[in-house]
Protein backbone atom coordinates (compact mmCIF):
# COMPACT_ATOMS: atom_id res chain seq x y z
CA UNK A 1 0.00 0.00 0.00
CA UNK A 2 1.10 3.57 -0.65
CA UNK A 3 0.65 6.61 1.57
CA UNK A 4 -2.59 7.57 -0.15
CA UNK A 5 -3.98 4.01 0.18
CA UNK A 6 -5.09 3.61 -3.41
CA UNK A 7 -5.02 0.50 -5.60
CA UNK A 8 -5.43 -0.58 -9.20
CA UNK A 9 -3.15 2.01 -10.82
CA UNK A 10 -2.48 1.64 -14.55
CA UNK A 11 0.67 3.51 -15.59
CA UNK A 12 0.14 3.92 -19.32
CA UNK A 13 3.55 5.39 -20.14
CA UNK A 14 6.78 4.11 -18.60
CA UNK A 15 10.36 3.42 -19.71
CA UNK A 16 11.62 0.74 -17.33
CA UNK A 17 14.19 -0.41 -19.89
CA UNK A 18 15.86 3.00 -19.58
CA UNK A 19 19.49 2.85 -18.45
CA UNK A 20 18.66 4.67 -15.22
CA UNK A 21 16.90 1.46 -14.06
CA UNK A 22 19.82 -0.75 -15.08
CA UNK A 23 21.06 -1.45 -11.56
CA UNK A 24 17.80 -2.04 -9.71
CA UNK A 25 15.09 -2.71 -12.30
CA UNK A 26 13.82 -5.88 -10.66
CA UNK A 27 13.65 -4.33 -7.19
CA UNK A 28 11.80 -1.28 -8.51
CA UNK A 29 9.28 -3.40 -10.39
CA UNK A 30 8.66 -5.72 -7.45
CA UNK A 31 8.06 -2.69 -5.23
CA UNK A 32 5.37 -1.40 -7.63
CA UNK A 33 3.05 -4.29 -6.97
CA UNK A 34 3.16 -3.44 -3.28
CA UNK A 35 2.48 0.24 -4.04
CA UNK A 36 -0.95 -0.15 -5.62
CA UNK A 37 0.24 -0.41 -9.23
CA UNK A 38 -1.54 -3.18 -11.12
CA UNK A 39 -0.53 -2.59 -14.75
CA UNK A 40 2.25 -0.86 -16.68
CA UNK A 41 2.55 -0.05 -20.36
CA UNK A 42 6.25 0.14 -21.17
CA UNK A 43 6.96 2.32 -24.19
CA UNK A 44 9.76 1.79 -26.69
CA UNK A 45 11.44 4.75 -28.35
CA UNK A 46 14.12 3.23 -30.58
CA UNK A 47 14.83 -0.01 -32.44
CA UNK A 48 16.90 -1.48 -29.54
CA UNK A 49 14.26 -0.48 -26.98
CA UNK A 50 11.56 -2.35 -28.91
CA UNK A 51 13.55 -5.45 -28.02
CA UNK A 52 14.10 -4.55 -24.34
CA UNK A 53 10.54 -3.31 -23.94
CA UNK A 54 9.08 -6.55 -25.27
CA UNK A 55 11.48 -8.57 -23.11
CA UNK A 56 10.00 -6.85 -20.03
CA UNK A 57 6.46 -7.54 -21.19
CA UNK A 58 7.33 -11.20 -21.70
CA UNK A 59 8.90 -11.43 -18.25
CA UNK A 60 6.07 -9.83 -16.23
CA UNK A 61 2.44 -10.73 -16.89
CA UNK A 62 1.24 -7.28 -15.69
CA UNK A 63 3.56 -5.33 -18.04
CA UNK A 64 2.49 -4.61 -21.63
CA UNK A 65 4.46 -2.79 -24.27
CA UNK A 66 4.32 -0.45 -27.23
CA UNK A 67 6.83 -0.64 -30.08
CA UNK A 68 7.81 2.33 -32.22
CA UNK A 69 10.40 4.91 -33.15
CA UNK A 70 10.54 8.22 -31.26
CA UNK A 71 11.31 11.28 -33.45
CA UNK A 72 14.72 11.63 -31.75
CA UNK A 73 15.63 8.19 -33.14
CA UNK A 74 14.23 8.75 -36.63
CA UNK A 75 17.70 8.94 -38.19
CA UNK A 76 19.82 5.88 -39.00
CA UNK A 77 16.95 3.42 -39.06
CA UNK A 78 17.40 0.09 -40.82
CA UNK A 79 15.63 0.04 -44.20
CA UNK A 80 13.31 -2.70 -42.98
CA UNK A 81 12.35 -0.98 -39.72
CA UNK A 82 8.62 -1.13 -40.52
CA UNK A 83 8.84 -4.88 -41.12
CA UNK A 84 10.63 -5.26 -37.82
CA UNK A 85 7.93 -3.28 -36.00
CA UNK A 86 5.31 -5.41 -37.72
CA UNK A 87 7.05 -8.57 -36.50
CA UNK A 88 7.23 -7.28 -32.90
CA UNK A 89 3.58 -6.23 -33.07
CA UNK A 90 2.56 -9.83 -33.76
CA UNK A 91 3.28 -10.62 -30.10
CA UNK A 92 0.10 -10.44 -27.96
CA UNK A 93 1.76 -8.29 -25.29
CA UNK A 94 2.40 -5.53 -27.86
CA UNK A 95 -0.73 -3.36 -27.55
CA UNK A 96 0.27 -0.12 -29.32
CA UNK A 97 2.64 1.59 -31.74
CA UNK A 98 4.72 4.19 -29.89
CA UNK A 99 6.09 6.35 -29.01
CA UNK A 100 5.94 8.12 -32.33
CA UNK A 101 5.56 11.78 -33.24
CA UNK A 102 7.41 15.04 -33.68
CA UNK A 103 9.93 16.85 -31.47
CA UNK A 104 11.17 20.23 -32.62
CA UNK A 105 12.87 21.09 -29.33
CA UNK A 106 16.43 19.89 -29.95
CA UNK A 107 16.43 19.81 -33.74
CA UNK A 108 18.93 16.92 -33.89
CA UNK A 109 16.78 15.15 -36.45
CA UNK A 110 15.60 16.96 -39.56
CA UNK A 111 11.89 17.92 -39.34
CA UNK A 112 11.00 16.44 -42.70
CA UNK A 113 12.66 13.14 -41.72
CA UNK A 114 10.68 13.13 -38.45
CA UNK A 115 7.45 13.71 -40.34
CA UNK A 116 8.16 10.85 -42.78
CA UNK A 117 8.86 8.36 -39.97
CA UNK A 118 5.82 9.55 -37.97
CA UNK A 119 3.57 9.23 -40.99
CA UNK A 120 4.87 5.77 -41.92
CA UNK A 121 4.12 4.56 -38.40
CA UNK A 122 0.64 6.10 -38.41
CA UNK A 123 -0.03 4.09 -41.57
CA UNK A 124 1.42 0.96 -39.95
CA UNK A 125 -0.81 1.37 -36.89
CA UNK A 126 -3.87 1.65 -39.15
CA UNK A 127 -2.82 -1.48 -41.02
CA UNK A 128 -2.36 -3.40 -37.76
CA UNK A 129 -5.46 -1.84 -36.17
CA UNK A 130 -3.40 -0.79 -33.13
CA UNK A 131 -3.64 2.45 -31.13
CA UNK A 132 -0.74 4.91 -31.24
CA UNK A 133 1.15 6.66 -28.43
CA UNK A 134 2.05 10.11 -29.73
CA UNK A 135 4.86 12.35 -28.51
CA UNK A 136 4.61 15.99 -29.60
CA UNK A 137 6.97 18.70 -28.38
CA UNK A 138 6.90 22.21 -29.77
CA UNK A 139 5.27 20.73 -32.86
CA UNK A 140 1.53 21.06 -32.16
CA UNK A 141 0.51 22.35 -35.57
CA UNK A 142 2.30 19.68 -37.62
CA UNK A 143 1.29 16.91 -35.21
CA UNK A 144 -2.36 17.95 -35.30
CA UNK A 145 -2.34 18.12 -39.10
CA UNK A 146 -1.25 14.48 -39.27
CA UNK A 147 -3.72 13.44 -36.56
CA UNK A 148 -6.51 15.13 -38.55
CA UNK A 149 -5.32 13.39 -41.72
CA UNK A 150 -5.04 9.84 -40.31
CA UNK A 151 -7.56 9.92 -37.44
CA UNK A 152 -5.63 7.29 -35.43
CA UNK A 153 -6.99 5.75 -32.27
CA UNK A 154 -4.59 6.38 -29.43
CA UNK A 155 -3.26 8.83 -26.88
CA UNK A 156 -1.51 12.19 -26.99
CA UNK A 157 1.07 11.49 -24.34
CA UNK A 158 2.39 13.98 -21.71
CA UNK A 159 0.04 16.57 -23.08
CA UNK A 160 1.43 20.11 -23.02
CA UNK A 161 -0.93 21.93 -25.38
CA UNK A 162 -3.93 24.17 -24.85
CA UNK A 163 -7.38 23.22 -23.57
CA UNK A 164 -8.63 23.96 -27.07
CA UNK A 165 -6.27 21.40 -28.65
CA UNK A 166 -7.18 18.88 -25.95
CA UNK A 167 -10.85 19.28 -26.83
CA UNK A 168 -10.13 18.80 -30.51
CA UNK A 169 -8.22 15.58 -29.75
CA UNK A 170 -11.22 14.29 -27.82
CA UNK A 171 -13.50 15.18 -30.75
CA UNK A 172 -11.12 13.26 -33.03
CA UNK A 173 -11.61 10.23 -30.77
CA UNK A 174 -8.28 10.34 -28.97
CA UNK A 175 -7.28 9.99 -25.33
CA UNK A 176 -5.08 12.55 -23.55
CA UNK A 177 -2.31 11.52 -21.14
CA UNK A 178 -0.93 13.58 -18.27
CA UNK A 179 2.18 13.09 -16.12
CA UNK A 180 3.52 14.46 -12.83
CA UNK A 181 3.54 17.90 -14.44
CA UNK A 182 -0.05 18.22 -13.14
CA UNK A 183 1.34 18.49 -9.61
CA UNK A 184 3.64 21.42 -10.45
CA UNK A 185 2.49 24.79 -9.10
CA UNK A 186 3.29 26.62 -12.35
CA UNK A 187 1.56 24.11 -14.65
CA UNK A 188 -1.54 26.26 -15.26
CA UNK A 189 -1.83 25.36 -18.93
CA UNK A 190 -1.63 21.60 -18.32
CA UNK A 191 -4.21 21.88 -15.52
CA UNK A 192 -6.65 23.76 -17.75
CA UNK A 193 -6.18 21.14 -20.45
CA UNK A 194 -6.74 18.26 -18.00
CA UNK A 195 -9.93 19.96 -16.85
CA UNK A 196 -11.16 20.24 -20.44
CA UNK A 197 -10.90 16.49 -21.12
CA UNK A 198 -13.85 14.27 -20.11
CA UNK A 199 -12.88 11.78 -17.37
CA UNK A 200 -13.40 8.82 -19.69
CA UNK A 201 -10.66 10.06 -22.06
CA UNK A 202 -7.88 10.70 -19.53
CA UNK A 203 -4.82 8.51 -19.02
CA UNK A 204 -2.44 8.51 -16.08
CA UNK A 205 1.25 8.41 -17.02
CA UNK A 206 4.62 8.65 -15.34
CA UNK A 207 6.92 8.92 -18.38
CA UNK A 208 9.40 7.51 -15.85
CA UNK A 209 12.32 7.93 -15.26
CA UNK A 210 11.32 11.52 -16.05
CA UNK A 211 8.61 13.88 -14.78
CA UNK A 212 8.39 12.85 -11.12
CA UNK A 213 5.42 14.50 -9.40
CA UNK A 214 5.68 16.75 -6.35
CA UNK A 215 6.86 15.84 -3.63
CA UNK A 216 9.46 13.85 -5.63
CA UNK A 217 10.12 16.47 -8.33
CA UNK A 218 13.65 16.16 -9.75
CA UNK A 219 14.13 12.58 -8.50
CA UNK A 220 14.08 9.47 -10.65
CA UNK A 221 10.42 8.77 -11.24
CA UNK A 222 8.64 5.41 -11.02
CA UNK A 223 4.99 4.31 -11.04
CA UNK A 224 4.72 4.16 -7.24
CA UNK A 225 4.61 7.99 -7.34
CA UNK A 226 1.46 8.03 -9.49
CA UNK A 227 -1.01 8.46 -6.58
CA UNK A 228 0.18 12.09 -6.37
CA UNK A 229 -0.46 12.70 -10.07
CA UNK A 230 -3.84 10.97 -9.73
CA UNK A 231 -4.68 13.18 -6.76
CA UNK A 232 -3.94 16.34 -8.77
CA UNK A 233 -5.96 15.05 -11.74
CA UNK A 234 -8.83 14.04 -9.45
CA UNK A 235 -9.05 17.53 -7.93
CA UNK A 236 -9.33 19.03 -11.42
CA UNK A 237 -12.06 16.55 -12.33
CA UNK A 238 -13.99 16.73 -9.07
CA UNK A 239 -13.43 13.06 -8.29
CA UNK A 240 -11.77 11.18 -5.44
CA UNK A 241 -8.24 9.95 -6.06
CA UNK A 242 -9.38 6.32 -6.10
CA UNK A 243 -12.21 7.14 -8.54
CA UNK A 244 -9.68 8.83 -10.84
CA UNK A 245 -7.40 5.80 -10.67
CA UNK A 246 -10.28 3.43 -11.45
CA UNK A 247 -11.48 5.61 -14.32
CA UNK A 248 -8.02 5.94 -15.93
CA UNK A 249 -7.43 2.20 -15.55
CA UNK A 250 -10.72 1.46 -17.31
CA UNK A 251 -9.78 3.97 -20.03
CA UNK A 252 -6.38 2.37 -20.61
CA UNK A 253 -7.87 -1.13 -20.71
CA UNK A 254 -10.49 0.04 -23.24
CA UNK A 255 -7.97 1.82 -25.47
CA UNK A 256 -5.28 -0.86 -25.41
CA UNK A 257 -7.79 -3.73 -25.40
CA UNK A 258 -6.52 -5.27 -22.20
CA UNK A 259 -8.83 -7.31 -20.00
CA UNK A 260 -9.54 -5.43 -16.78
NI1 LIG B 1 8.04 8.65 -23.12
CSV table of C-alpha atoms and ligand atoms in Angstrom, one decimal:
chain,number,residue,atom,x,y,z
A,1,UNK,CA,0.0,0.0,0.0
A,2,UNK,CA,1.1,3.6,-0.6
A,3,UNK,CA,0.7,6.6,1.6
A,4,UNK,CA,-2.6,7.6,-0.2
A,5,UNK,CA,-4.0,4.0,0.2
A,6,UNK,CA,-5.1,3.6,-3.4
A,7,UNK,CA,-5.0,0.5,-5.6
A,8,UNK,CA,-5.4,-0.6,-9.2
A,9,UNK,CA,-3.1,2.0,-10.8
A,10,UNK,CA,-2.5,1.6,-14.6
A,11,UNK,CA,0.7,3.5,-15.6
A,12,UNK,CA,0.1,3.9,-19.3
A,13,UNK,CA,3.5,5.4,-20.1
A,14,UNK,CA,6.8,4.1,-18.6
A,15,UNK,CA,10.4,3.4,-19.7
A,16,UNK,CA,11.6,0.7,-17.3
A,17,UNK,CA,14.2,-0.4,-19.9
A,18,UNK,CA,15.9,3.0,-19.6
A,19,UNK,CA,19.5,2.9,-18.5
A,20,UNK,CA,18.7,4.7,-15.2
A,21,UNK,CA,16.9,1.5,-14.1
A,22,UNK,CA,19.8,-0.8,-15.1
A,23,UNK,CA,21.1,-1.5,-11.6
A,24,UNK,CA,17.8,-2.0,-9.7
A,25,UNK,CA,15.1,-2.7,-12.3
A,26,UNK,CA,13.8,-5.9,-10.7
A,27,UNK,CA,13.6,-4.3,-7.2
A,28,UNK,CA,11.8,-1.3,-8.5
A,29,UNK,CA,9.3,-3.4,-10.4
A,30,UNK,CA,8.7,-5.7,-7.5
A,31,UNK,CA,8.1,-2.7,-5.2
A,32,UNK,CA,5.4,-1.4,-7.6
A,33,UNK,CA,3.0,-4.3,-7.0
A,34,UNK,CA,3.2,-3.4,-3.3
A,35,UNK,CA,2.5,0.2,-4.0
A,36,UNK,CA,-0.9,-0.1,-5.6
A,37,UNK,CA,0.2,-0.4,-9.2
A,38,UNK,CA,-1.5,-3.2,-11.1
A,39,UNK,CA,-0.5,-2.6,-14.8
A,40,UNK,CA,2.2,-0.9,-16.7
A,41,UNK,CA,2.5,0.0,-20.4
A,42,UNK,CA,6.2,0.1,-21.2
A,43,UNK,CA,7.0,2.3,-24.2
A,44,UNK,CA,9.8,1.8,-26.7
A,45,UNK,CA,11.4,4.7,-28.3
A,46,UNK,CA,14.1,3.2,-30.6
A,47,UNK,CA,14.8,0.0,-32.4
A,48,UNK,CA,16.9,-1.5,-29.5
A,49,UNK,CA,14.3,-0.5,-27.0
A,50,UNK,CA,11.6,-2.4,-28.9
A,51,UNK,CA,13.6,-5.5,-28.0
A,52,UNK,CA,14.1,-4.5,-24.3
A,53,UNK,CA,10.5,-3.3,-23.9
A,54,UNK,CA,9.1,-6.6,-25.3
A,55,UNK,CA,11.5,-8.6,-23.1
A,56,UNK,CA,10.0,-6.9,-20.0
A,57,UNK,CA,6.5,-7.5,-21.2
A,58,UNK,CA,7.3,-11.2,-21.7
A,59,UNK,CA,8.9,-11.4,-18.3
A,60,UNK,CA,6.1,-9.8,-16.2
A,61,UNK,CA,2.4,-10.7,-16.9
A,62,UNK,CA,1.2,-7.3,-15.7
A,63,UNK,CA,3.6,-5.3,-18.0
A,64,UNK,CA,2.5,-4.6,-21.6
A,65,UNK,CA,4.5,-2.8,-24.3
A,66,UNK,CA,4.3,-0.5,-27.2
A,67,UNK,CA,6.8,-0.6,-30.1
A,68,UNK,CA,7.8,2.3,-32.2
A,69,UNK,CA,10.4,4.9,-33.2
A,70,UNK,CA,10.5,8.2,-31.3
A,71,UNK,CA,11.3,11.3,-33.4
A,72,UNK,CA,14.7,11.6,-31.7
A,73,UNK,CA,15.6,8.2,-33.1
A,74,UNK,CA,14.2,8.7,-36.6
A,75,UNK,CA,17.7,8.9,-38.2
A,76,UNK,CA,19.8,5.9,-39.0
A,77,UNK,CA,16.9,3.4,-39.1
A,78,UNK,CA,17.4,0.1,-40.8
A,79,UNK,CA,15.6,0.0,-44.2
A,80,UNK,CA,13.3,-2.7,-43.0
A,81,UNK,CA,12.3,-1.0,-39.7
A,82,UNK,CA,8.6,-1.1,-40.5
A,83,UNK,CA,8.8,-4.9,-41.1
A,84,UNK,CA,10.6,-5.3,-37.8
A,85,UNK,CA,7.9,-3.3,-36.0
A,86,UNK,CA,5.3,-5.4,-37.7
A,87,UNK,CA,7.1,-8.6,-36.5
A,88,UNK,CA,7.2,-7.3,-32.9
A,89,UNK,CA,3.6,-6.2,-33.1
A,90,UNK,CA,2.6,-9.8,-33.8
A,91,UNK,CA,3.3,-10.6,-30.1
A,92,UNK,CA,0.1,-10.4,-28.0
A,93,UNK,CA,1.8,-8.3,-25.3
A,94,UNK,CA,2.4,-5.5,-27.9
A,95,UNK,CA,-0.7,-3.4,-27.6
A,96,UNK,CA,0.3,-0.1,-29.3
A,97,UNK,CA,2.6,1.6,-31.7
A,98,UNK,CA,4.7,4.2,-29.9
A,99,UNK,CA,6.1,6.3,-29.0
A,100,UNK,CA,5.9,8.1,-32.3
A,101,UNK,CA,5.6,11.8,-33.2
A,102,UNK,CA,7.4,15.0,-33.7
A,103,UNK,CA,9.9,16.8,-31.5
A,104,UNK,CA,11.2,20.2,-32.6
A,105,UNK,CA,12.9,21.1,-29.3
A,106,UNK,CA,16.4,19.9,-30.0
A,107,UNK,CA,16.4,19.8,-33.7
A,108,UNK,CA,18.9,16.9,-33.9
A,109,UNK,CA,16.8,15.1,-36.4
A,110,UNK,CA,15.6,17.0,-39.6
A,111,UNK,CA,11.9,17.9,-39.3
A,112,UNK,CA,11.0,16.4,-42.7
A,113,UNK,CA,12.7,13.1,-41.7
A,114,UNK,CA,10.7,13.1,-38.4
A,115,UNK,CA,7.4,13.7,-40.3
A,116,UNK,CA,8.2,10.9,-42.8
A,117,UNK,CA,8.9,8.4,-40.0
A,118,UNK,CA,5.8,9.6,-38.0
A,119,UNK,CA,3.6,9.2,-41.0
A,120,UNK,CA,4.9,5.8,-41.9
A,121,UNK,CA,4.1,4.6,-38.4
A,122,UNK,CA,0.6,6.1,-38.4
A,123,UNK,CA,0.0,4.1,-41.6
A,124,UNK,CA,1.4,1.0,-40.0
A,125,UNK,CA,-0.8,1.4,-36.9
A,126,UNK,CA,-3.9,1.7,-39.2
A,127,UNK,CA,-2.8,-1.5,-41.0
A,128,UNK,CA,-2.4,-3.4,-37.8
A,129,UNK,CA,-5.5,-1.8,-36.2
A,130,UNK,CA,-3.4,-0.8,-33.1
A,131,UNK,CA,-3.6,2.4,-31.1
A,132,UNK,CA,-0.7,4.9,-31.2
A,133,UNK,CA,1.1,6.7,-28.4
A,134,UNK,CA,2.1,10.1,-29.7
A,135,UNK,CA,4.9,12.3,-28.5
A,136,UNK,CA,4.6,16.0,-29.6
A,137,UNK,CA,7.0,18.7,-28.4
A,138,UNK,CA,6.9,22.2,-29.8
A,139,UNK,CA,5.3,20.7,-32.9
A,140,UNK,CA,1.5,21.1,-32.2
A,141,UNK,CA,0.5,22.4,-35.6
A,142,UNK,CA,2.3,19.7,-37.6
A,143,UNK,CA,1.3,16.9,-35.2
A,144,UNK,CA,-2.4,18.0,-35.3
A,145,UNK,CA,-2.3,18.1,-39.1
A,146,UNK,CA,-1.2,14.5,-39.3
A,147,UNK,CA,-3.7,13.4,-36.6
A,148,UNK,CA,-6.5,15.1,-38.6
A,149,UNK,CA,-5.3,13.4,-41.7
A,150,UNK,CA,-5.0,9.8,-40.3
A,151,UNK,CA,-7.6,9.9,-37.4
A,152,UNK,CA,-5.6,7.3,-35.4
A,153,UNK,CA,-7.0,5.8,-32.3
A,154,UNK,CA,-4.6,6.4,-29.4
A,155,UNK,CA,-3.3,8.8,-26.9
A,156,UNK,CA,-1.5,12.2,-27.0
A,157,UNK,CA,1.1,11.5,-24.3
A,158,UNK,CA,2.4,14.0,-21.7
A,159,UNK,CA,0.0,16.6,-23.1
A,160,UNK,CA,1.4,20.1,-23.0
A,161,UNK,CA,-0.9,21.9,-25.4
A,162,UNK,CA,-3.9,24.2,-24.8
A,163,UNK,CA,-7.4,23.2,-23.6
A,164,UNK,CA,-8.6,24.0,-27.1
A,165,UNK,CA,-6.3,21.4,-28.6
A,166,UNK,CA,-7.2,18.9,-25.9
A,167,UNK,CA,-10.9,19.3,-26.8
A,168,UNK,CA,-10.1,18.8,-30.5
A,169,UNK,CA,-8.2,15.6,-29.7
A,170,UNK,CA,-11.2,14.3,-27.8
A,171,UNK,CA,-13.5,15.2,-30.8
A,172,UNK,CA,-11.1,13.3,-33.0
A,173,UNK,CA,-11.6,10.2,-30.8
A,174,UNK,CA,-8.3,10.3,-29.0
A,175,UNK,CA,-7.3,10.0,-25.3
A,176,UNK,CA,-5.1,12.5,-23.6
A,177,UNK,CA,-2.3,11.5,-21.1
A,178,UNK,CA,-0.9,13.6,-18.3
A,179,UNK,CA,2.2,13.1,-16.1
A,180,UNK,CA,3.5,14.5,-12.8
A,181,UNK,CA,3.5,17.9,-14.4
A,182,UNK,CA,0.0,18.2,-13.1
A,183,UNK,CA,1.3,18.5,-9.6
A,184,UNK,CA,3.6,21.4,-10.5
A,185,UNK,CA,2.5,24.8,-9.1
A,186,UNK,CA,3.3,26.6,-12.3
A,187,UNK,CA,1.6,24.1,-14.7
A,188,UNK,CA,-1.5,26.3,-15.3
A,189,UNK,CA,-1.8,25.4,-18.9
A,190,UNK,CA,-1.6,21.6,-18.3
A,191,UNK,CA,-4.2,21.9,-15.5
A,192,UNK,CA,-6.7,23.8,-17.7
A,193,UNK,CA,-6.2,21.1,-20.5
A,194,UNK,CA,-6.7,18.3,-18.0
A,195,UNK,CA,-9.9,20.0,-16.9
A,196,UNK,CA,-11.2,20.2,-20.4
A,197,UNK,CA,-10.9,16.5,-21.1
A,198,UNK,CA,-13.8,14.3,-20.1
A,199,UNK,CA,-12.9,11.8,-17.4
A,200,UNK,CA,-13.4,8.8,-19.7
A,201,UNK,CA,-10.7,10.1,-22.1
A,202,UNK,CA,-7.9,10.7,-19.5
A,203,UNK,CA,-4.8,8.5,-19.0
A,204,UNK,CA,-2.4,8.5,-16.1
A,205,UNK,CA,1.3,8.4,-17.0
A,206,UNK,CA,4.6,8.6,-15.3
A,207,UNK,CA,6.9,8.9,-18.4
A,208,UNK,CA,9.4,7.5,-15.9
A,209,UNK,CA,12.3,7.9,-15.3
A,210,UNK,CA,11.3,11.5,-16.1
A,211,UNK,CA,8.6,13.9,-14.8
A,212,UNK,CA,8.4,12.9,-11.1
A,213,UNK,CA,5.4,14.5,-9.4
A,214,UNK,CA,5.7,16.7,-6.3
A,215,UNK,CA,6.9,15.8,-3.6
A,216,UNK,CA,9.5,13.9,-5.6
A,217,UNK,CA,10.1,16.5,-8.3
A,218,UNK,CA,13.6,16.2,-9.8
A,219,UNK,CA,14.1,12.6,-8.5
A,220,UNK,CA,14.1,9.5,-10.6
A,221,UNK,CA,10.4,8.8,-11.2
A,222,UNK,CA,8.6,5.4,-11.0
A,223,UNK,CA,5.0,4.3,-11.0
A,224,UNK,CA,4.7,4.2,-7.2
A,225,UNK,CA,4.6,8.0,-7.3
A,226,UNK,CA,1.5,8.0,-9.5
A,227,UNK,CA,-1.0,8.5,-6.6
A,228,UNK,CA,0.2,12.1,-6.4
A,229,UNK,CA,-0.5,12.7,-10.1
A,230,UNK,CA,-3.8,11.0,-9.7
A,231,UNK,CA,-4.7,13.2,-6.8
A,232,UNK,CA,-3.9,16.3,-8.8
A,233,UNK,CA,-6.0,15.1,-11.7
A,234,UNK,CA,-8.8,14.0,-9.5
A,235,UNK,CA,-9.0,17.5,-7.9
A,236,UNK,CA,-9.3,19.0,-11.4
A,237,UNK,CA,-12.1,16.6,-12.3
A,238,UNK,CA,-14.0,16.7,-9.1
A,239,UNK,CA,-13.4,13.1,-8.3
A,240,UNK,CA,-11.8,11.2,-5.4
A,241,UNK,CA,-8.2,10.0,-6.1
A,242,UNK,CA,-9.4,6.3,-6.1
A,243,UNK,CA,-12.2,7.1,-8.5
A,244,UNK,CA,-9.7,8.8,-10.8
A,245,UNK,CA,-7.4,5.8,-10.7
A,246,UNK,CA,-10.3,3.4,-11.5
A,247,UNK,CA,-11.5,5.6,-14.3
A,248,UNK,CA,-8.0,5.9,-15.9
A,249,UNK,CA,-7.4,2.2,-15.5
A,250,UNK,CA,-10.7,1.5,-17.3
A,251,UNK,CA,-9.8,4.0,-20.0
A,252,UNK,CA,-6.4,2.4,-20.6
A,253,UNK,CA,-7.9,-1.1,-20.7
A,254,UNK,CA,-10.5,0.0,-23.2
A,255,UNK,CA,-8.0,1.8,-25.5
A,256,UNK,CA,-5.3,-0.9,-25.4
A,257,UNK,CA,-7.8,-3.7,-25.4
A,258,UNK,CA,-6.5,-5.3,-22.2
A,259,UNK,CA,-8.8,-7.3,-20.0
A,260,UNK,CA,-9.5,-5.4,-16.8
B,1,LIG,NI1,8.0,8.7,-23.1
